mmCIF file of C-alpha atoms and ligand atoms in Angstrom:
data_model
loop_
_atom_site.group_PDB
_atom_site.id
_atom_site.type_symbol
_atom_site.label_atom_id
_atom_site.label_comp_id
_atom_site.label_asym_id
_atom_site.label_seq_id
_atom_site.Cartn_x
_atom_site.Cartn_y
_atom_site.Cartn_z
ATOM 1 C CA MET M 1 0.000 0.000 0.000
ATOM 2 C CA SER M 2 1.310 3.443 -0.882
ATOM 3 C CA ASP M 3 -1.797 5.458 0.045
ATOM 4 C CA ILE M 4 -3.307 6.681 3.304
ATOM 5 C CA VAL M 5 -6.501 8.665 3.721
ATOM 6 C CA LEU M 6 -6.279 11.276 6.471
ATOM 7 C CA GLY M 7 -9.588 13.028 6.988
ATOM 8 C CA ASP M 8 -10.530 14.429 3.586
ATOM 9 C CA VAL M 9 -6.967 14.262 2.257
ATOM 10 C CA GLU M 10 -5.543 11.363 0.258
ATOM 11 C CA VAL M 11 -1.792 10.894 0.745
ATOM 12 C CA THR M 12 0.322 8.879 -1.700
ATOM 13 C CA ARG M 13 3.993 8.077 -1.441
ATOM 14 C CA VAL M 14 5.955 8.251 -4.714
ATOM 15 C CA GLU M 15 9.540 7.056 -4.604
ATOM 16 C CA GLU M 16 12.455 8.498 -6.510
ATOM 17 C CA MET M 17 15.059 6.178 -4.926
ATOM 18 C CA HIS M 18 15.982 4.485 -1.669
ATOM 19 C CA GLY M 19 18.949 2.659 -0.214
ATOM 20 C CA PRO M 20 22.311 3.185 1.497
ATOM 21 C CA VAL M 21 23.419 6.800 1.624
ATOM 22 C CA GLY M 22 27.137 6.068 1.932
ATOM 23 C CA MET M 23 27.518 7.493 5.431
ATOM 24 C CA THR M 24 28.040 5.768 8.759
ATOM 25 C CA PRO M 25 26.010 7.127 11.702
ATOM 26 C CA ASP M 26 28.924 9.150 13.085
ATOM 27 C CA VAL M 27 29.343 10.931 9.732
ATOM 28 C CA PHE M 28 25.649 11.484 8.986
ATOM 29 C CA PHE M 29 24.927 12.533 12.595
ATOM 30 C CA PRO M 30 28.173 14.043 13.896
ATOM 31 C CA GLY M 31 28.824 13.479 17.577
ATOM 32 C CA SER M 32 26.157 10.801 18.018
ATOM 33 C CA PRO M 33 27.677 8.085 20.222
ATOM 34 C CA LYS M 34 27.980 4.495 19.016
ATOM 35 C CA GLU M 35 26.321 3.244 22.205
ATOM 36 C CA GLU M 36 23.132 5.177 21.434
ATOM 37 C CA TRP M 37 22.947 3.644 17.959
ATOM 38 C CA ALA M 38 23.528 0.201 19.474
ATOM 39 C CA GLU M 39 20.746 0.808 21.983
ATOM 40 C CA HIS M 40 18.220 1.570 19.221
ATOM 41 C CA GLN M 41 19.578 -0.858 16.628
ATOM 42 C CA SER M 42 16.598 -3.215 16.637
ATOM 43 C CA LEU M 43 14.324 -0.325 15.573
ATOM 44 C CA LEU M 44 16.658 0.878 12.840
ATOM 45 C CA VAL M 45 17.863 -2.282 11.083
ATOM 46 C CA PRO M 46 17.349 -2.922 8.187
ATOM 47 C CA ASP M 47 15.260 -0.004 6.876
ATOM 48 C CA PHE M 48 17.363 2.829 8.286
ATOM 49 C CA LEU M 49 20.717 1.189 9.006
ATOM 50 C CA ASP M 50 22.565 -1.748 7.441
ATOM 51 C CA ALA M 51 23.909 -3.862 10.298
ATOM 52 C CA ASP M 52 26.751 -5.416 8.267
ATOM 53 C CA THR M 53 28.176 -2.258 6.715
ATOM 54 C CA ASP M 54 27.027 0.228 9.420
ATOM 55 C CA ILE M 55 25.784 2.519 6.620
ATOM 56 C CA CYS M 56 22.623 4.607 7.002
ATOM 57 C CA ALA M 57 19.783 4.240 4.503
ATOM 58 C CA ILE M 58 17.284 6.825 3.319
ATOM 59 C CA ALA M 59 14.553 7.253 0.747
ATOM 60 C CA VAL M 60 14.116 10.182 -1.600
ATOM 61 C CA GLN M 61 10.406 10.488 -2.189
ATOM 62 C CA THR M 62 7.560 12.853 -2.927
ATOM 63 C CA TRP M 63 4.360 12.963 -0.912
ATOM 64 C CA VAL M 64 1.382 13.510 -3.199
ATOM 65 C CA LEU M 65 -1.679 15.041 -1.564
ATOM 66 C CA ARG M 66 -5.120 15.285 -3.062
ATOM 67 C CA SER M 67 -7.080 17.880 -1.150
ATOM 68 C CA GLU M 68 -10.142 19.959 -2.063
ATOM 69 C CA GLY M 69 -9.815 18.934 -5.712
ATOM 70 C CA LYS M 70 -6.180 19.947 -5.976
ATOM 71 C CA THR M 71 -3.088 17.815 -6.562
ATOM 72 C CA ILE M 72 -0.189 18.871 -4.353
ATOM 73 C CA LEU M 73 3.394 17.573 -4.344
ATOM 74 C CA ILE M 74 5.635 17.865 -1.285
ATOM 75 C CA ASP M 75 9.281 18.022 -2.376
ATOM 76 C CA THR M 76 10.582 16.982 -5.773
ATOM 77 C CA GLY M 77 13.665 14.865 -5.134
ATOM 78 C CA VAL M 78 16.987 15.051 -6.928
ATOM 79 C CA GLY M 79 15.908 15.160 -10.593
ATOM 80 C CA ASN M 80 17.507 13.851 -13.759
ATOM 81 C CA HIS M 81 20.539 15.042 -15.738
ATOM 82 C CA LYS M 82 21.680 17.601 -13.132
ATOM 83 C CA GLU M 83 25.345 18.574 -12.813
ATOM 84 C CA ARG M 84 26.233 18.081 -9.127
ATOM 85 C CA PRO M 85 30.009 18.411 -8.736
ATOM 86 C CA TYR M 86 29.869 18.220 -4.930
ATOM 87 C CA ALA M 87 27.135 15.577 -4.718
ATOM 88 C CA PRO M 88 28.254 13.270 -7.555
ATOM 89 C CA PHE M 89 26.023 10.366 -6.459
ATOM 90 C CA TRP M 90 23.101 12.662 -7.345
ATOM 91 C CA GLY M 91 24.540 13.914 -10.639
ATOM 92 C CA HIS M 92 23.383 12.864 -14.118
ATOM 93 C CA LEU M 93 20.647 10.567 -12.837
ATOM 94 C CA GLU M 94 18.237 8.910 -15.238
ATOM 95 C CA LEU M 95 15.502 7.650 -12.940
ATOM 96 C CA ASP M 96 11.872 7.007 -13.820
ATOM 97 C CA PHE M 97 10.391 9.312 -11.203
ATOM 98 C CA LEU M 98 7.831 10.750 -13.636
ATOM 99 C CA GLY M 99 6.817 7.171 -14.488
ATOM 100 C CA ASN M 100 6.348 6.454 -10.773
ATOM 101 C CA LEU M 101 4.279 9.610 -10.488
ATOM 102 C CA GLU M 102 2.157 8.611 -13.486
ATOM 103 C CA ARG M 103 1.605 5.137 -11.996
ATOM 104 C CA ALA M 104 0.272 6.966 -8.922
ATOM 105 C CA GLY M 105 -2.215 8.661 -11.234
ATOM 106 C CA VAL M 106 -0.460 12.020 -11.574
ATOM 107 C CA ARG M 107 0.665 13.505 -14.879
ATOM 108 C CA PRO M 108 2.893 16.592 -14.629
ATOM 109 C CA ASP M 109 0.204 18.883 -16.042
ATOM 110 C CA ASP M 110 -2.246 17.712 -13.350
ATOM 111 C CA VAL M 111 -0.167 19.213 -10.528
ATOM 112 C CA ASP M 112 -1.661 22.378 -9.025
ATOM 113 C CA ILE M 113 0.793 23.100 -6.202
ATOM 114 C CA VAL M 114 4.435 22.128 -5.621
ATOM 115 C CA ILE M 115 5.754 22.594 -2.102
ATOM 116 C CA ASN M 116 9.493 22.707 -1.579
ATOM 117 C CA THR M 117 9.839 22.285 2.192
ATOM 118 C CA HIS M 118 13.291 23.816 1.773
ATOM 119 C CA LEU M 119 15.635 24.395 -1.134
ATOM 120 C CA HIS M 120 18.283 21.701 -0.691
ATOM 121 C CA VAL M 121 19.465 19.753 -3.727
ATOM 122 C CA ASP M 122 17.315 16.690 -2.954
ATOM 123 C CA HIS M 123 14.042 18.602 -2.523
ATOM 124 C CA VAL M 124 13.867 20.683 -5.698
ATOM 125 C CA GLY M 125 15.315 18.459 -8.445
ATOM 126 C CA TRP M 126 12.144 17.632 -10.346
ATOM 127 C CA ASN M 127 11.051 21.271 -10.189
ATOM 128 C CA THR M 128 12.611 21.337 -13.639
ATOM 129 C CA ARG M 129 13.507 18.987 -16.456
ATOM 130 C CA LEU M 130 15.899 19.319 -19.352
ATOM 131 C CA GLU M 131 14.312 20.308 -22.659
ATOM 132 C CA GLY M 132 17.027 20.545 -25.296
ATOM 133 C CA GLN M 133 19.650 22.590 -23.490
ATOM 134 C CA TYR M 134 17.221 24.483 -21.258
ATOM 135 C CA TRP M 135 15.787 23.751 -17.824
ATOM 136 C CA VAL M 136 12.021 24.196 -17.914
ATOM 137 C CA PRO M 137 9.383 23.783 -15.189
ATOM 138 C CA THR M 138 8.270 20.130 -15.034
ATOM 139 C CA PHE M 139 4.873 21.091 -13.651
ATOM 140 C CA ARG M 140 3.687 23.767 -16.093
ATOM 141 C CA ASN M 141 0.357 24.481 -14.406
ATOM 142 C CA ALA M 142 1.590 24.522 -10.827
ATOM 143 C CA THR M 143 2.303 27.255 -8.342
ATOM 144 C CA TYR M 144 5.581 26.448 -6.570
ATOM 145 C CA LEU M 145 5.556 27.459 -2.901
ATOM 146 C CA MET M 146 9.062 28.241 -1.649
ATOM 147 C CA PRO M 147 10.170 29.652 1.701
ATOM 148 C CA ARG M 148 11.477 33.160 1.091
ATOM 149 C CA ALA M 149 14.333 32.721 3.591
ATOM 150 C CA ASP M 150 15.707 29.777 1.596
ATOM 151 C CA PHE M 151 15.119 31.482 -1.746
ATOM 152 C CA GLU M 152 17.353 34.308 -0.564
ATOM 153 C CA TYR M 153 19.907 32.174 1.302
ATOM 154 C CA TRP M 154 20.565 29.659 -1.507
ATOM 155 C CA ASN M 155 20.897 32.284 -4.222
ATOM 156 C CA PRO M 156 24.640 32.346 -4.973
ATOM 157 C CA ALA M 157 24.370 36.075 -5.699
ATOM 158 C CA ASN M 158 23.534 36.576 -2.004
ATOM 159 C CA ASN M 159 25.708 33.826 -0.539
ATOM 160 C CA PRO M 160 29.009 33.043 -2.288
ATOM 161 C CA ARG M 161 29.528 30.077 0.050
ATOM 162 C CA ILE M 162 27.054 28.066 -2.074
ATOM 163 C CA ALA M 163 29.804 27.462 -4.632
ATOM 164 C CA GLY M 164 31.725 24.360 -3.607
ATOM 165 C CA GLY M 165 28.878 22.871 -1.589
ATOM 166 C CA VAL M 166 26.196 20.259 -2.238
ATOM 167 C CA ASN M 167 23.817 22.961 -3.488
ATOM 168 C CA GLN M 168 26.122 24.186 -6.245
ATOM 169 C CA ASN M 169 24.114 24.766 -9.489
ATOM 170 C CA VAL M 170 20.819 24.056 -7.717
ATOM 171 C CA PHE M 171 19.527 27.619 -7.734
ATOM 172 C CA GLU M 172 20.434 28.026 -11.398
ATOM 173 C CA ASP M 173 18.949 24.773 -12.727
ATOM 174 C CA SER M 174 16.024 24.030 -10.372
ATOM 175 C CA ILE M 175 14.830 27.321 -8.875
ATOM 176 C CA ALA M 176 15.626 30.264 -11.168
ATOM 177 C CA PRO M 177 13.882 28.731 -14.247
ATOM 178 C CA VAL M 178 10.640 28.290 -12.293
ATOM 179 C CA HIS M 179 10.928 31.806 -10.917
ATOM 180 C CA ALA M 180 11.580 33.188 -14.413
ATOM 181 C CA ALA M 181 8.414 31.433 -15.608
ATOM 182 C CA GLY M 182 6.428 33.365 -13.001
ATOM 183 C CA GLN M 183 5.397 30.207 -11.133
ATOM 184 C CA VAL M 184 7.050 30.817 -7.744
ATOM 185 C CA MET M 185 5.210 32.138 -4.720
ATOM 186 C CA LEU M 186 7.503 33.048 -1.837
ATOM 187 C CA TRP M 187 6.062 32.810 1.645
ATOM 188 C CA GLU M 188 7.222 33.614 5.184
ATOM 189 C CA SER M 189 6.224 32.451 8.670
ATOM 190 C CA SER M 190 3.103 30.484 7.660
ATOM 191 C CA TYR M 191 0.926 29.902 4.614
ATOM 192 C CA LEU M 192 -2.623 28.574 4.478
ATOM 193 C CA ILE M 193 -3.125 26.191 1.539
ATOM 194 C CA ASP M 194 -6.721 25.162 2.184
ATOM 195 C CA SER M 195 -8.992 24.389 5.121
ATOM 196 C CA ASP M 196 -6.997 21.210 5.962
ATOM 197 C CA LEU M 197 -3.400 22.143 5.145
ATOM 198 C CA TYR M 198 -0.967 24.846 6.137
ATOM 199 C CA LEU M 199 2.741 25.433 5.898
ATOM 200 C CA GLN M 200 4.706 26.533 8.904
ATOM 201 C CA SER M 201 8.227 27.831 9.086
ATOM 202 C CA ALA M 202 10.530 25.452 11.019
ATOM 203 C CA PRO M 203 14.016 26.953 10.659
ATOM 204 C CA GLY M 204 17.337 25.382 11.600
ATOM 205 C CA HIS M 205 18.061 22.651 9.079
ATOM 206 C CA THR M 206 18.078 25.565 6.639
ATOM 207 C CA PRO M 207 16.955 29.157 7.292
ATOM 208 C CA GLY M 208 13.673 28.591 5.453
ATOM 209 C CA SER M 209 12.971 24.971 6.381
ATOM 210 C CA SER M 210 9.279 24.318 6.821
ATOM 211 C CA VAL M 211 6.732 21.645 7.663
ATOM 212 C CA LEU M 212 3.279 21.033 6.259
ATOM 213 C CA MET M 213 0.569 20.527 8.853
ATOM 214 C CA LEU M 214 -2.520 18.477 8.032
ATOM 215 C CA ASP M 215 -5.589 18.773 10.247
ATOM 216 C CA SER M 216 -8.652 17.152 8.704
ATOM 217 C CA GLY M 217 -11.599 15.618 10.540
ATOM 218 C CA THR M 218 -10.096 13.687 13.436
ATOM 219 C CA ASP M 219 -6.760 13.079 11.655
ATOM 220 C CA ARG M 220 -3.584 15.037 12.016
ATOM 221 C CA ALA M 221 -0.206 14.720 10.331
ATOM 222 C CA VAL M 222 2.985 16.667 9.953
ATOM 223 C CA PHE M 223 5.096 16.385 6.817
ATOM 224 C CA ALA M 224 8.351 17.086 8.568
ATOM 225 C CA GLY M 225 10.768 17.615 5.663
ATOM 226 C CA ASP M 226 14.352 17.288 6.859
ATOM 227 C CA LEU M 227 13.795 17.962 10.561
ATOM 228 C CA LEU M 228 14.535 14.231 10.838
ATOM 229 C CA HIS M 229 16.666 11.926 8.667
ATOM 230 C CA SER M 230 16.411 8.798 10.831
ATOM 231 C CA PRO M 231 14.033 7.469 13.517
ATOM 232 C CA PHE M 232 17.164 7.579 15.710
ATOM 233 C CA GLN M 233 16.383 11.296 16.108
ATOM 234 C CA ILE M 234 12.983 10.530 17.656
ATOM 235 C CA MET M 235 14.678 8.891 20.634
ATOM 236 C CA GLN M 236 17.724 11.207 20.474
ATOM 237 C CA PRO M 237 16.372 14.530 19.162
ATOM 238 C CA GLU M 238 19.528 16.417 20.157
ATOM 239 C CA HIS M 239 21.466 14.929 17.246
ATOM 240 C CA ASN M 240 21.462 16.905 14.004
ATOM 241 C CA SER M 241 22.376 15.648 10.569
ATOM 242 C CA CYS M 242 25.600 16.927 9.029
ATOM 243 C CA PHE M 243 23.448 19.031 6.667
ATOM 244 C CA CYS M 244 21.876 21.234 9.345
ATOM 245 C CA GLU M 245 22.904 24.855 8.787
ATOM 246 C CA ASP M 246 22.087 26.177 12.292
ATOM 247 C CA ALA M 247 22.679 23.419 14.839
ATOM 248 C CA ASP M 248 21.011 25.083 17.845
ATOM 249 C CA ALA M 249 17.916 26.187 15.935
ATOM 250 C CA ALA M 250 17.598 22.739 14.311
ATOM 251 C CA ARG M 251 17.534 21.083 17.763
ATOM 252 C CA ILE M 252 14.967 23.520 19.165
ATOM 253 C CA THR M 253 12.713 23.162 16.124
ATOM 254 C CA ARG M 254 12.959 19.353 16.102
ATOM 255 C CA ARG M 255 11.931 19.115 19.766
ATOM 256 C CA ASP M 256 9.109 21.599 19.241
ATOM 257 C CA ILE M 257 7.612 19.803 16.223
ATOM 258 C CA LEU M 258 8.058 16.355 17.803
ATOM 259 C CA GLY M 259 6.418 17.555 21.016
ATOM 260 C CA ARG M 260 3.428 18.925 19.128
ATOM 261 C CA ALA M 261 3.117 15.688 17.117
ATOM 262 C CA ALA M 262 3.222 13.615 20.313
ATOM 263 C CA ASP M 263 0.619 15.792 22.048
ATOM 264 C CA ASN M 264 -1.726 15.800 19.021
ATOM 265 C CA ASN M 265 -1.334 12.138 17.972
ATOM 266 C CA ALA M 266 -0.117 13.386 14.619
ATOM 267 C CA LEU M 267 1.379 11.032 12.066
ATOM 268 C CA ILE M 268 4.930 12.207 11.281
ATOM 269 C CA LEU M 269 5.924 11.830 7.626
ATOM 270 C CA PRO M 270 9.504 13.022 7.061
ATOM 271 C CA ALA M 271 11.019 13.471 3.623
ATOM 272 C CA HIS M 272 13.573 10.703 3.860
ATOM 273 C CA PHE M 273 12.273 7.778 5.873
ATOM 274 C CA ALA M 274 12.498 4.500 3.996
ATOM 275 C CA GLY M 275 10.687 1.527 5.575
ATOM 276 C CA HIS M 276 7.107 2.440 6.432
ATOM 277 C CA GLY M 277 7.794 6.103 5.693
ATOM 278 C CA GLY M 278 6.387 7.576 8.877
ATOM 279 C CA LEU M 279 5.374 7.004 12.469
ATOM 280 C CA GLU M 280 3.490 8.101 15.541
ATOM 281 C CA ILE M 281 5.230 8.946 18.803
ATOM 282 C CA GLU M 282 4.669 9.708 22.463
ATOM 283 C CA ARG M 283 6.675 11.614 25.036
ATOM 284 C CA ALA M 284 9.065 9.482 27.113
ATOM 285 C CA ALA M 285 11.421 10.734 29.851
ATOM 286 C CA GLY M 286 12.462 14.011 28.245
ATOM 287 C CA SER M 287 12.541 12.461 24.813
ATOM 288 C CA PHE M 288 10.154 10.541 22.561
ATOM 289 C CA ARG M 289 9.239 6.965 21.771
ATOM 290 C CA ILE M 290 7.798 5.381 18.625
ATOM 291 C CA THR M 291 4.311 3.983 19.200
ATOM 292 C CA ARG M 292 3.280 2.951 15.686
ATOM 293 C CA TRP M 293 4.655 2.899 12.146
ATOM 294 C CA ALA M 294 2.650 4.386 9.277
ATOM 295 C CA PRO M 295 0.417 1.848 7.504
ATOM 296 C CA LEU M 296 2.440 2.009 4.287
ATOM 297 C CA ASP M 297 4.298 -0.852 2.628
ATOM 298 C CA ARG M 298 8.002 -0.835 3.369
ATOM 299 C CA LEU M 299 10.399 0.566 0.786
HETATM 300 ZN ZN1 ZN Q 301 16.805 16.127 2.207
#
């Protein structure tokens, strides 16, 4: 099963890729002690950690929402044919993501709204596709919602540090062409999508990082973007990934969003969880505990 119905909203998981990410826990989550990983190993192996190689695993996926007659995508993966000198494992891909999307019943022209939870390389890739030698918007009829803080931060004209990092070329090939086509709406703080869905700023991982809150009927969910990269961070929320731009803010935001999810029985659906893709949690001795996995087939 790759669908869940939450209130009036239908949620479908569409995979771009999943598997080992090439990093051991101490590299992916700097400073996280081996003993803590050992303590939680039974929860993490095999979907999130390979026991033999000690390499972490993730998925790159898009959450498709159908709400109030609209088709909404949350994050657009890595994309095909992109030049990624500092993330070579994500360069020049030729994956059938659009085929996966079509098999989920979504053609590119059907998409009404694209949400980029933040503007990292692996969340904006399918914003565009290569047509001849030009990058053009993949979703011609969509409004792309982007956090203004990330739009400004990841523009190399504002931040020369982008060159030489994993986001090199990303603004030019996956963001600027959509903006030039007049399809970008920049938002700050919060943004109401419809009566069941709203975006909320959740800074730390990046300055503009955001989450999408779903509140429909008796169901609640939070699409948590990159606030979490492994269920390890549910039990040990103090540990950031190596890609968090502001370590202190990322920790505060993670605890805040996890606390709200625990108190509201919200299903947490991060961007990168392989396995069942999401989970429910409860508070436990200053931290959190997993109570239930999402009812989705394992990747
Ligand atoms: Zn990511």
